[in-house]
Amino acid sequence: MKQTTQMMMPHLYAIKVLDKLPGFFKPHRYLYHCVRCKWSFVVNDGRRGALRPVAEEGTTLTRDEVVARASTFAAGPCPAMRRVTEAHLHLNGSNGSNGHHPAHPESPSHPEQLLR
């Protein structure tokens, strides 16, 4: 269930074309900004296919944060959606699929048991 939830919750990007690095055959750089969690990534930074997570408001990221953010770039999970999903699972986790308690918990679950 957890992997299915993660697969369904990718980032939602707004993409901005940045400047082209100097030199022949250098790729354009792109800024990918997730509108949900506000994380940003620079793609093609220095070489084609390179990915660099960017910190908010000029703060620096630790190596562990860079690795963790980069691992969510392609398929997620988006941290904003993970919080929503965890809250939903917390609310509905023990009560059943729709969040309601059974009407008669002492009654048997199978009708065949009533006929005996």
PDB file of C-alpha atoms in Angstrom:
ATOM      1  CA  MET A   1       0.000   0.000   0.000  1.00  0.00           C
ATOM      2  CA  LYS A   2       2.770   2.435   0.925  1.00  0.00           C
ATOM      3  CA  GLN A   3       4.584   2.019  -2.393  1.00  0.00           C
ATOM      4  CA  THR A   4       1.340   2.469  -4.333  1.00  0.00           C
ATOM      5  CA  THR A   5       0.656   5.657  -2.388  1.00  0.00           C
ATOM      6  CA  GLN A   6       4.153   6.944  -3.149  1.00  0.00           C
ATOM      7  CA  MET A   7       3.831   6.142  -6.840  1.00  0.00           C
ATOM      8  CA  MET A   8       0.598   8.138  -7.048  1.00  0.00           C
ATOM      9  CA  MET A   9       1.976  11.249  -5.315  1.00  0.00           C
ATOM     10  CA  PRO A  10       4.664  12.772  -7.556  1.00  0.00           C
ATOM     11  CA  HIS A  11       5.761  16.390  -7.522  1.00  0.00           C
ATOM     12  CA  LEU A  12       3.748  18.896  -9.557  1.00  0.00           C
ATOM     13  CA  TYR A  13       6.314  21.046 -11.358  1.00  0.00           C
ATOM     14  CA  ALA A  14       6.331  24.516 -12.813  1.00  0.00           C
ATOM     15  CA  ILE A  15       9.286  24.622 -15.220  1.00  0.00           C
ATOM     16  CA  LYS A  16      11.350  27.690 -16.071  1.00  0.00           C
ATOM     17  CA  VAL A  17      13.991  27.793 -18.820  1.00  0.00           C
ATOM     18  CA  LEU A  18      17.225  29.272 -17.492  1.00  0.00           C
ATOM     19  CA  ASP A  19      20.264  30.542 -19.366  1.00  0.00           C
ATOM     20  CA  LYS A  20      22.419  28.342 -21.552  1.00  0.00           C
ATOM     21  CA  LEU A  21      25.905  27.626 -20.293  1.00  0.00           C
ATOM     22  CA  PRO A  22      28.718  29.054 -22.439  1.00  0.00           C
ATOM     23  CA  GLY A  23      30.267  26.779 -25.019  1.00  0.00           C
ATOM     24  CA  PHE A  24      29.250  24.673 -27.986  1.00  0.00           C
ATOM     25  CA  PHE A  25      26.762  21.862 -27.509  1.00  0.00           C
ATOM     26  CA  LYS A  26      25.943  22.867 -23.931  1.00  0.00           C
ATOM     27  CA  PRO A  27      22.345  22.118 -22.891  1.00  0.00           C
ATOM     28  CA  HIS A  28      19.831  24.641 -21.632  1.00  0.00           C
ATOM     29  CA  ARG A  29      19.356  24.670 -17.894  1.00  0.00           C
ATOM     30  CA  TYR A  30      15.887  24.306 -16.388  1.00  0.00           C
ATOM     31  CA  LEU A  31      14.486  25.163 -12.977  1.00  0.00           C
ATOM     32  CA  TYR A  32      11.848  22.692 -11.808  1.00  0.00           C
ATOM     33  CA  HIS A  33       9.802  24.085  -8.901  1.00  0.00           C
ATOM     34  CA  CYS A  34       7.184  21.930  -7.168  1.00  0.00           C
ATOM     35  CA  VAL A  35       4.100  24.030  -6.527  1.00  0.00           C
ATOM     36  CA  ARG A  36       2.983  21.749  -3.693  1.00  0.00           C
ATOM     37  CA  CYS A  37       6.062  21.405  -1.480  1.00  0.00           C
ATOM     38  CA  LYS A  38       8.086  24.388  -2.833  1.00  0.00           C
ATOM     39  CA  TRP A  39      11.217  22.312  -3.497  1.00  0.00           C
ATOM     40  CA  SER A  40      13.330  23.405  -6.486  1.00  0.00           C
ATOM     41  CA  PHE A  41      15.724  21.512  -8.733  1.00  0.00           C
ATOM     42  CA  VAL A  42      18.117  22.715 -11.440  1.00  0.00           C
ATOM     43  CA  VAL A  43      18.432  20.280 -14.351  1.00  0.00           C
ATOM     44  CA  ASN A  44      21.401  20.215 -16.776  1.00  0.00           C
ATOM     45  CA  ASP A  45      23.539  22.237 -14.385  1.00  0.00           C
ATOM     46  CA  GLY A  46      27.100  21.850 -15.644  1.00  0.00           C
ATOM     47  CA  ARG A  47      26.448  18.837 -17.859  1.00  0.00           C
ATOM     48  CA  ARG A  48      23.524  17.186 -19.595  1.00  0.00           C
ATOM     49  CA  GLY A  49      21.318  15.238 -17.211  1.00  0.00           C
ATOM     50  CA  ALA A  50      22.820  16.644 -14.013  1.00  0.00           C
ATOM     51  CA  LEU A  51      20.360  17.349 -11.209  1.00  0.00           C
ATOM     52  CA  ARG A  52      20.948  19.758  -8.320  1.00  0.00           C
ATOM     53  CA  PRO A  53      18.375  20.354  -5.557  1.00  0.00           C
ATOM     54  CA  VAL A  54      18.216  24.024  -4.570  1.00  0.00           C
ATOM     55  CA  ALA A  55      17.470  25.225  -1.046  1.00  0.00           C
ATOM     56  CA  GLU A  56      14.776  27.752  -0.290  1.00  0.00           C
ATOM     57  CA  GLU A  57      15.759  31.338   0.474  1.00  0.00           C
ATOM     58  CA  GLY A  58      19.506  30.850   0.014  1.00  0.00           C
ATOM     59  CA  THR A  59      20.036  28.328   2.812  1.00  0.00           C
ATOM     60  CA  THR A  60      22.420  25.449   2.204  1.00  0.00           C
ATOM     61  CA  LEU A  61      21.374  21.818   2.112  1.00  0.00           C
ATOM     62  CA  THR A  62      23.302  19.067   3.847  1.00  0.00           C
ATOM     63  CA  ARG A  63      24.514  16.104   1.808  1.00  0.00           C
ATOM     64  CA  ASP A  64      21.766  13.901   3.267  1.00  0.00           C
ATOM     65  CA  GLU A  65      19.076  16.438   2.333  1.00  0.00           C
ATOM     66  CA  VAL A  66      20.444  16.686  -1.219  1.00  0.00           C
ATOM     67  CA  VAL A  67      20.340  12.907  -1.632  1.00  0.00           C
ATOM     68  CA  ALA A  68      16.845  12.652  -0.122  1.00  0.00           C
ATOM     69  CA  ARG A  69      15.408  15.406  -2.331  1.00  0.00           C
ATOM     70  CA  ALA A  70      17.096  14.118  -5.488  1.00  0.00           C
ATOM     71  CA  SER A  71      15.626  10.653  -4.929  1.00  0.00           C
ATOM     72  CA  THR A  72      12.089  12.113  -5.059  1.00  0.00           C
ATOM     73  CA  PHE A  73      12.596  14.148  -8.243  1.00  0.00           C
ATOM     74  CA  ALA A  74      11.297  11.727 -10.883  1.00  0.00           C
ATOM     75  CA  ALA A  75       8.499   9.748  -9.257  1.00  0.00           C
ATOM     76  CA  GLY A  76       7.990  11.275  -5.835  1.00  0.00           C
ATOM     77  CA  PRO A  77       6.701  11.109  -3.251  1.00  0.00           C
ATOM     78  CA  CYS A  78       6.104  14.821  -2.889  1.00  0.00           C
ATOM     79  CA  PRO A  79       6.461  15.682   0.828  1.00  0.00           C
ATOM     80  CA  ALA A  80       3.331  17.841   0.750  1.00  0.00           C
ATOM     81  CA  MET A  81       1.251  14.962  -0.606  1.00  0.00           C
ATOM     82  CA  ARG A  82       2.859  12.499   1.795  1.00  0.00           C
ATOM     83  CA  ARG A  83       1.593  14.580   4.742  1.00  0.00           C
ATOM     84  CA  VAL A  84      -1.922  14.588   3.281  1.00  0.00           C
ATOM     85  CA  THR A  85      -1.801  10.839   2.662  1.00  0.00           C
ATOM     86  CA  GLU A  86      -0.490  10.073   6.153  1.00  0.00           C
ATOM     87  CA  ALA A  87      -3.240  12.205   7.692  1.00  0.00           C
ATOM     88  CA  HIS A  88      -5.842  10.381   5.591  1.00  0.00           C
ATOM     89  CA  LEU A  89      -4.459   6.970   6.553  1.00  0.00           C
ATOM     90  CA  HIS A  90      -4.318   8.014  10.200  1.00  0.00           C
ATOM     91  CA  LEU A  91      -7.979   9.041  10.164  1.00  0.00           C
ATOM     92  CA  ASN A  92      -9.180   5.928   8.328  1.00  0.00           C
ATOM     93  CA  GLY A  93      -6.580   3.383   9.416  1.00  0.00           C
ATOM     94  CA  SER A  94      -8.316   1.540  12.254  1.00  0.00           C
ATOM     95  CA  ASN A  95     -11.983   2.099  11.441  1.00  0.00           C
ATOM     96  CA  GLY A  96     -12.259   0.529   8.020  1.00  0.00           C
ATOM     97  CA  SER A  97     -12.137   1.859   4.523  1.00  0.00           C
ATOM     98  CA  ASN A  98     -14.729   4.585   4.992  1.00  0.00           C
ATOM     99  CA  GLY A  99     -13.871   5.642   8.543  1.00  0.00           C
ATOM    100  CA  HIS A 100     -17.077   4.350  10.162  1.00  0.00           C
ATOM    101  CA  HIS A 101     -17.307   1.953  13.068  1.00  0.00           C
ATOM    102  CA  PRO A 102     -19.383  -1.203  12.570  1.00  0.00           C
ATOM    103  CA  ALA A 103     -23.006  -0.773  13.674  1.00  0.00           C
ATOM    104  CA  HIS A 104     -23.156  -4.011  15.720  1.00  0.00           C
ATOM    105  CA  PRO A 105     -19.680  -5.227  16.640  1.00  0.00           C
ATOM    106  CA  GLU A 106     -21.052  -8.156  18.683  1.00  0.00           C
ATOM    107  CA  SER A 107     -23.037  -9.571  15.732  1.00  0.00           C
ATOM    108  CA  PRO A 108     -21.384 -12.321  13.681  1.00  0.00           C
ATOM    109  CA  SER A 109     -19.784 -11.321  10.434  1.00  0.00           C
ATOM    110  CA  HIS A 110     -21.234 -14.194   8.369  1.00  0.00           C
ATOM    111  CA  PRO A 111     -24.996 -14.768   7.901  1.00  0.00           C
ATOM    112  CA  GLU A 112     -24.490 -18.557   8.039  1.00  0.00           C
ATOM    113  CA  GLN A 113     -23.609 -18.257  11.731  1.00  0.00           C
ATOM    114  CA  LEU A 114     -27.039 -16.737  12.448  1.00  0.00           C
ATOM    115  CA  LEU A 115     -28.867 -19.852  11.142  1.00  0.00           C
ATOM    116  CA  ARG A 116     -27.320 -22.283  13.607  1.00  0.00           C
TER     117      ARG A 116
END
